[in-house]
Amino acid sequence: MKQLFKVLSALIIATGLVGCIASPIEMTPQTEQRLSAQPPIRFLLTFDDGPSASSFWNPTMTVLDSLATNPVQPNLKAVFFVQTRAPRAGNSDIGREVMRREHAEGQILGFHTATHSHTNHRSLSPEELEQSLGKGSADIAAITGAPPTLVRPPFWNYDKRVFAAYQQHGMHVLLTDLSANDGKIWGFNASPRRRAHFLRTMSEVRERIALGELPVVDGVIPVVVTFHDLNRYTARHAREYLQILLDSARATGVKLAEKPFYDDTAALQRAAMARTVRDSSQPVKLPGLWNWIWGADSH
């Protein structure tokens, strides 16, 4: 499995570097008509793998600064899926301080993993998985006062056993519609074709919106976007990414809500819960190559 990840990671990097990103899907009259009957969208921002434990220019702190102050919309709220027992993330004094700041600023702490490293939950024994979920839930509750209700499986991967364990801990799986593909791979963490990438993937999401596949919450359609707050490139370009999302929606003909991002924690929680996976047999659509990587055995 590790060798497979290496090969796939190399393929993803090579594809990005040579610029092999497909063009946006062309808007057909039928899609345009269907889209006009749909409500506007609001981007639901999520960040994986943090918090950063860096004492030198902490990227998670920089992301929080950008959410609070930016030229698009101030005081944005997001879901941060945290690694609570990773020594370079939440299992550190700095990491816990960052999580406390996230909670104090109205961000939502979701569970990613409580293993020593970023580990696929399917590879854990039932005892190891139970230990990770129990510890992670307690770690987050110690900061927020309540156990987490949202979980994002590492590598997007889960099966019926893992899904049932999440349910037993009151955790609901939130996947994504758009991914920045900014997970750090072998030290490479830039995104030279970020605009082209978001244009293509936004056009794919537009087709799903036109077909009425995404739910409406509080009068808008939540579109889930995934970044990685450990990525220093992402942190440096967080404000630019916000504008890229808006530009991609407009360029692909998708209507934006008056407030295109969530700035209310309760509304963010409602939207996130509405986008969670209801049962382990529910078919899901992952961005990019992930559905192909996991195949029919992925969920």
GROMACS .gro file of C-alpha atoms in nm:
model
  299
    1MET     CA    1   0.000   0.000   0.000
    2LYS     CA    2   0.284   0.243   0.083
    3GLN     CA    3   0.444   0.175  -0.257
    4LEU     CA    4   0.110   0.245  -0.425
    5PHE     CA    5   0.087   0.579  -0.246
    6LYS     CA    6   0.438   0.669  -0.365
    7VAL     CA    7   0.354   0.588  -0.725
    8LEU     CA    8   0.026   0.776  -0.713
    9SER     CA    9   0.182   1.074  -0.540
   10ALA     CA   10   0.450   1.093  -0.807
   11LEU     CA   11   0.181   1.075  -1.075
   12ILE     CA   12  -0.020   1.356  -0.915
   13ILE     CA   13   0.289   1.578  -0.890
   14ALA     CA   14   0.395   1.506  -1.246
   15THR     CA   15   0.045   1.576  -1.376
   16GLY     CA   16   0.032   1.909  -1.196
   17LEU     CA   17   0.377   2.016  -1.308
   18VAL     CA   18   0.322   1.946  -1.677
   19GLY     CA   19  -0.009   2.125  -1.663
   20CYS     CA   20  -0.230   1.833  -1.767
   21ILE     CA   21  -0.548   1.979  -1.624
   22ALA     CA   22  -0.858   1.931  -1.835
   23SER     CA   23  -1.048   2.234  -1.958
   24PRO     CA   24  -1.368   2.337  -1.779
   25ILE     CA   25  -1.680   2.152  -1.885
   26GLU     CA   26  -1.866   2.360  -2.140
   27MET     CA   27  -2.195   2.505  -2.022
   28THR     CA   28  -2.482   2.362  -2.226
   29PRO     CA   29  -2.820   2.539  -2.266
   30GLN     CA   30  -2.981   2.258  -2.067
   31THR     CA   31  -2.735   2.300  -1.780
   32GLU     CA   32  -2.779   2.677  -1.788
   33GLN     CA   33  -3.156   2.640  -1.765
   34ARG     CA   34  -3.136   2.391  -1.477
   35LEU     CA   35  -2.879   2.603  -1.297
   36SER     CA   36  -3.102   2.909  -1.310
   37ALA     CA   37  -3.359   2.724  -1.100
   38GLN     CA   38  -3.110   2.647  -0.826
   39PRO     CA   39  -3.028   2.869  -0.524
   40PRO     CA   40  -2.687   3.039  -0.500
   41ILE     CA   41  -2.390   2.863  -0.346
   42ARG     CA   42  -2.182   2.940  -0.040
   43PHE     CA   43  -1.832   2.799   0.001
   44LEU     CA   44  -1.781   2.586   0.312
   45LEU     CA   45  -1.409   2.602   0.388
   46THR     CA   46  -1.231   2.311   0.555
   47PHE     CA   47  -0.867   2.255   0.651
   48ASP     CA   48  -0.699   1.920   0.716
   49ASP     CA   49  -0.398   1.787   0.907
   50GLY     CA   50  -0.332   2.073   1.150
   51PRO     CA   51  -0.274   2.243   1.375
   52SER     CA   52   0.084   2.337   1.300
   53ALA     CA   53   0.325   2.308   1.592
   54SER     CA   54   0.577   2.540   1.431
   55SER     CA   55   0.719   2.817   1.646
   56PHE     CA   56   0.856   2.991   1.335
   57TRP     CA   57   0.592   3.148   1.111
   58ASN     CA   58   0.312   2.911   1.204
   59PRO     CA   59   0.104   2.840   0.888
   60THR     CA   60  -0.217   2.758   1.077
   61MET     CA   61  -0.195   3.092   1.258
   62THR     CA   62  -0.145   3.261   0.921
   63VAL     CA   63  -0.455   3.089   0.782
   64LEU     CA   64  -0.654   3.211   1.083
   65ASP     CA   65  -0.527   3.564   1.027
   66SER     CA   66  -0.638   3.545   0.663
   67LEU     CA   67  -0.984   3.419   0.755
   68ALA     CA   68  -1.025   3.702   1.003
   69THR     CA   69  -0.899   3.979   0.775
   70ASN     CA   70  -0.916   3.964   0.396
   71PRO     CA   71  -1.053   4.182   0.113
   72VAL     CA   72  -1.331   3.936   0.025
   73GLN     CA   73  -1.531   3.886   0.347
   74PRO     CA   74  -1.411   3.937   0.705
   75ASN     CA   75  -1.435   3.697   0.999
   76LEU     CA   76  -1.476   3.378   0.797
   77LYS     CA   77  -1.550   3.050   0.973
   78ALA     CA   78  -1.417   2.710   0.868
   79VAL     CA   79  -1.394   2.351   0.986
   80PHE     CA   80  -1.047   2.243   1.096
   81PHE     CA   81  -0.999   1.865   1.095
   82VAL     CA   82  -0.722   1.819   1.348
   83GLN     CA   83  -0.463   1.558   1.435
   84THR     CA   84  -0.468   1.567   1.813
   85ARG     CA   85  -0.192   1.317   1.893
   86ALA     CA   86   0.064   1.395   1.621
   87PRO     CA   87   0.371   1.555   1.785
   88ARG     CA   88   0.410   1.804   1.499
   89ALA     CA   89   0.042   1.894   1.518
   90GLY     CA   90  -0.205   1.884   1.806
   91ASN     CA   91   0.008   1.687   2.053
   92SER     CA   92   0.223   1.987   2.137
   93ASP     CA   93   0.193   2.300   2.347
   94ILE     CA   94   0.183   2.519   2.038
   95GLY     CA   95  -0.067   2.293   1.863
   96ARG     CA   96  -0.303   2.301   2.160
   97GLU     CA   97  -0.267   2.679   2.177
   98VAL     CA   98  -0.363   2.703   1.810
   99MET     CA   99  -0.669   2.483   1.863
  100ARG     CA  100  -0.776   2.701   2.154
  101ARG     CA  101  -0.749   3.005   1.928
  102GLU     CA  102  -0.949   2.829   1.657
  103HIS     CA  103  -1.230   2.756   1.900
  104ALA     CA  104  -1.220   3.105   2.052
  105GLU     CA  105  -1.256   3.259   1.705
  106GLY     CA  106  -1.563   3.051   1.621
  107GLN     CA  107  -1.393   2.792   1.403
  108ILE     CA  108  -1.521   2.434   1.426
  109LEU     CA  109  -1.282   2.161   1.538
  110GLY     CA  110  -1.349   1.835   1.356
  111PHE     CA  111  -1.166   1.509   1.408
  112HIS     CA  112  -0.906   1.381   1.162
  113THR     CA  113  -0.704   1.133   1.365
  114ALA     CA  114  -0.542   1.080   1.703
  115THR     CA  115  -0.265   0.852   1.585
  116HIS     CA  116   0.104   0.940   1.603
  117SER     CA  117   0.106   1.009   1.230
  118HIS     CA  118  -0.143   1.058   0.946
  119THR     CA  119  -0.278   0.703   0.936
  120ASN     CA  120  -0.551   0.542   0.726
  121HIS     CA  121  -0.814   0.432   0.977
  122ARG     CA  122  -0.883   0.117   0.777
  123SER     CA  123  -0.533  -0.001   0.859
  124LEU     CA  124  -0.600   0.017   1.233
  125SER     CA  125  -0.723  -0.279   1.434
  126PRO     CA  126  -1.061  -0.236   1.608
  127GLU     CA  127  -0.879  -0.170   1.934
  128GLU     CA  128  -0.642   0.085   1.778
  129LEU     CA  129  -0.929   0.263   1.602
  130GLU     CA  130  -1.132   0.278   1.922
  131GLN     CA  131  -0.834   0.419   2.108
  132SER     CA  132  -0.775   0.685   1.841
  133LEU     CA  133  -1.140   0.791   1.836
  134GLY     CA  134  -1.167   0.798   2.214
  135LYS     CA  135  -0.850   0.997   2.266
  136GLY     CA  136  -0.923   1.237   1.983
  137SER     CA  137  -1.276   1.301   2.104
  138ALA     CA  138  -1.149   1.370   2.456
  139ASP     CA  139  -0.872   1.598   2.326
  140ILE     CA  140  -1.117   1.813   2.132
  141ALA     CA  141  -1.373   1.815   2.414
  142ALA     CA  142  -1.103   1.942   2.652
  143ILE     CA  143  -1.075   2.252   2.431
  144THR     CA  144  -1.430   2.307   2.309
  145GLY     CA  145  -1.629   2.159   2.597
  146ALA     CA  146  -1.799   1.904   2.370
  147PRO     CA  147  -1.688   1.603   2.162
  148PRO     CA  148  -1.657   1.659   1.787
  149THR     CA  149  -1.953   1.589   1.560
  150LEU     CA  150  -1.759   1.598   1.233
  151VAL     CA  151  -1.486   1.365   1.109
  152ARG     CA  152  -1.285   1.352   0.790
  153PRO     CA  153  -1.116   1.016   0.737
  154PRO     CA  154  -0.747   1.042   0.650
  155PHE     CA  155  -0.702   0.994   0.274
  156TRP     CA  156  -1.086   1.018   0.248
  157ASN     CA  157  -1.092   0.643   0.312
  158TYR     CA  158  -1.329   0.439   0.526
  159ASP     CA  159  -1.524   0.115   0.516
  160LYS     CA  160  -1.833  -0.014   0.696
  161ARG     CA  161  -1.634  -0.105   1.007
  162VAL     CA  162  -1.470   0.236   1.033
  163PHE     CA  163  -1.794   0.417   0.954
  164ALA     CA  164  -1.975   0.227   1.229
  165ALA     CA  165  -1.701   0.322   1.476
  166TYR     CA  166  -1.742   0.688   1.382
  167GLN     CA  167  -2.116   0.660   1.441
  168GLN     CA  168  -2.065   0.505   1.783
  169HIS     CA  169  -1.868   0.815   1.880
  170GLY     CA  170  -2.127   1.054   1.739
  171MET     CA  171  -1.904   1.158   1.447
  172HIS     CA  172  -2.039   1.227   1.099
  173VAL     CA  173  -1.823   1.194   0.786
  174LEU     CA  174  -1.775   1.514   0.587
  175LEU     CA  175  -1.600   1.470   0.253
  176THR     CA  176  -1.551   1.744  -0.008
  177ASP     CA  177  -1.662   1.887  -0.341
  178LEU     CA  178  -1.348   2.083  -0.427
  179SER     CA  179  -0.991   2.011  -0.322
  180ALA     CA  180  -0.697   2.246  -0.361
  181ASN     CA  181  -0.470   1.940  -0.402
  182ASP     CA  182  -0.232   2.115  -0.164
  183GLY     CA  183  -0.141   1.821   0.057
  184LYS     CA  184   0.235   1.831   0.104
  185ILE     CA  185   0.399   1.551  -0.095
  186TRP     CA  186   0.771   1.483  -0.056
  187GLY     CA  187   0.842   1.847   0.022
  188PHE     CA  188   0.657   1.978  -0.286
  189ASN     CA  189   0.379   2.210  -0.175
  190ALA     CA  190   0.329   2.467  -0.448
  191SER     CA  191   0.031   2.488  -0.683
  192PRO     CA  192   0.139   2.631  -1.021
  193ARG     CA  193  -0.195   2.560  -1.191
  194ARG     CA  194  -0.429   2.646  -0.906
  195ARG     CA  195  -0.660   2.867  -1.112
  196ALA     CA  196  -0.694   2.615  -1.394
  197HIS     CA  197  -0.750   2.338  -1.141
  198PHE     CA  198  -1.032   2.519  -0.962
  199LEU     CA  199  -1.194   2.621  -1.291
  200ARG     CA  200  -1.210   2.259  -1.401
  201THR     CA  201  -1.333   2.117  -1.071
  202MET     CA  202  -1.582   2.401  -1.021
  203SER     CA  203  -1.735   2.321  -1.360
  204GLU     CA  204  -1.774   1.960  -1.246
  205VAL     CA  205  -1.950   2.071  -0.928
  206ARG     CA  206  -2.169   2.304  -1.136
  207GLU     CA  207  -2.303   2.002  -1.324
  208ARG     CA  208  -2.402   1.838  -0.994
  209ILE     CA  209  -2.566   2.159  -0.876
  210ALA     CA  210  -2.767   2.185  -1.198
  211LEU     CA  211  -2.894   1.830  -1.145
  212GLY     CA  212  -3.005   1.917  -0.792
  213GLU     CA  213  -2.764   1.672  -0.630
  214LEU     CA  214  -2.648   1.908  -0.353
  215PRO     CA  215  -2.879   1.999  -0.063
  216VAL     CA  216  -3.006   2.347   0.015
  217VAL     CA  217  -2.941   2.475   0.368
  218ASP     CA  218  -3.069   2.813   0.489
  219GLY     CA  219  -3.146   2.914   0.132
  220VAL     CA  220  -2.801   2.839  -0.013
  221ILE     CA  221  -2.613   2.536  -0.144
  222PRO     CA  222  -2.303   2.461   0.067
  223VAL     CA  223  -2.004   2.368  -0.152
  224VAL     CA  224  -1.730   2.206   0.054
  225VAL     CA  225  -1.370   2.309  -0.021
  226THR     CA  226  -1.061   2.141   0.124
  227PHE     CA  227  -0.720   2.292   0.201
  228HIS     CA  228  -0.434   2.188   0.430
  229ASP     CA  229  -0.334   2.442   0.693
  230LEU     CA  230   0.006   2.275   0.745
  231ASN     CA  231   0.098   2.377   0.393
  232ARG     CA  232   0.300   2.700   0.406
  233TYR     CA  233   0.224   2.776   0.042
  234THR     CA  234  -0.148   2.756   0.116
  235ALA     CA  235  -0.103   2.976   0.422
  236ARG     CA  236   0.086   3.240   0.223
  237HIS     CA  237  -0.178   3.240  -0.052
  238ALA     CA  238  -0.492   3.193   0.159
  239ARG     CA  239  -0.639   3.532   0.066
  240GLU     CA  240  -0.565   3.468  -0.302
  241TYR     CA  241  -0.738   3.130  -0.280
  242LEU     CA  242  -1.054   3.299  -0.155
  243GLN     CA  243  -1.058   3.521  -0.463
  244ILE     CA  244  -0.980   3.225  -0.691
  245LEU     CA  245  -1.288   3.045  -0.559
  246LEU     CA  246  -1.506   3.345  -0.636
  247ASP     CA  247  -1.352   3.387  -0.981
  248SER     CA  248  -1.400   3.016  -1.058
  249ALA     CA  249  -1.767   3.026  -0.963
  250ARG     CA  250  -1.833   3.333  -1.177
  251ALA     CA  251  -1.636   3.198  -1.472
  252THR     CA  252  -1.833   2.873  -1.471
  253GLY     CA  253  -2.172   3.041  -1.439
  254VAL     CA  254  -2.245   2.947  -1.077
  255LYS     CA  255  -2.450   3.194  -0.871
  256LEU     CA  256  -2.289   3.314  -0.549
  257ALA     CA  257  -2.474   3.404  -0.231
  258GLU     CA  258  -2.453   3.763  -0.110
  259LYS     CA  259  -2.211   3.629   0.148
  260PRO     CA  260  -2.008   3.374  -0.051
  261PHE     CA  261  -1.839   3.224   0.258
  262TYR     CA  262  -1.965   3.126   0.603
  263ASP     CA  263  -1.910   3.380   0.877
  264ASP     CA  264  -2.150   3.236   1.135
  265THR     CA  265  -2.049   2.928   1.335
  266ALA     CA  266  -2.403   2.794   1.386
  267ALA     CA  267  -2.483   2.828   1.015
  268LEU     CA  268  -2.155   2.658   0.929
  269GLN     CA  269  -2.240   2.368   1.161
  270ARG     CA  270  -2.585   2.324   1.004
  271ALA     CA  271  -2.442   2.330   0.654
  272ALA     CA  272  -2.163   2.085   0.737
  273MET     CA  273  -2.404   1.840   0.898
  274ALA     CA  274  -2.630   1.856   0.593
  275ARG     CA  275  -2.337   1.755   0.372
  276THR     CA  276  -2.228   1.455   0.579
  277VAL     CA  277  -2.252   1.096   0.458
  278ARG     CA  278  -2.567   0.932   0.593
  279ASP     CA  279  -2.463   0.567   0.575
  280SER     CA  280  -2.163   0.365   0.463
  281SER     CA  281  -2.336   0.239   0.149
  282GLN     CA  282  -2.412   0.590   0.024
  283PRO     CA  283  -2.228   0.653  -0.305
  284VAL     CA  284  -1.994   0.949  -0.283
  285LYS     CA  285  -1.804   1.157  -0.533
  286LEU     CA  286  -1.449   1.248  -0.442
  287PRO     CA  287  -1.244   1.504  -0.637
  288GLY     CA  288  -0.963   1.419  -0.873
  289LEU     CA  289  -0.818   1.068  -0.868
  290TRP     CA  290  -0.945   0.965  -0.526
  291ASN     CA  291  -1.247   0.765  -0.641
  292TRP     CA  292  -1.022   0.581  -0.885
  293ILE     CA  293  -0.760   0.517  -0.616
  294TRP     CA  294  -1.004   0.356  -0.375
  295GLY     CA  295  -1.237   0.200  -0.627
  296ALA     CA  296  -1.558   0.021  -0.534
  297ASP     CA  297  -1.410  -0.092  -0.200
  298SER     CA  298  -1.358   0.261  -0.075
  299HIS     CA  299  -1.677   0.315   0.126
   0.00000   0.00000   0.00000
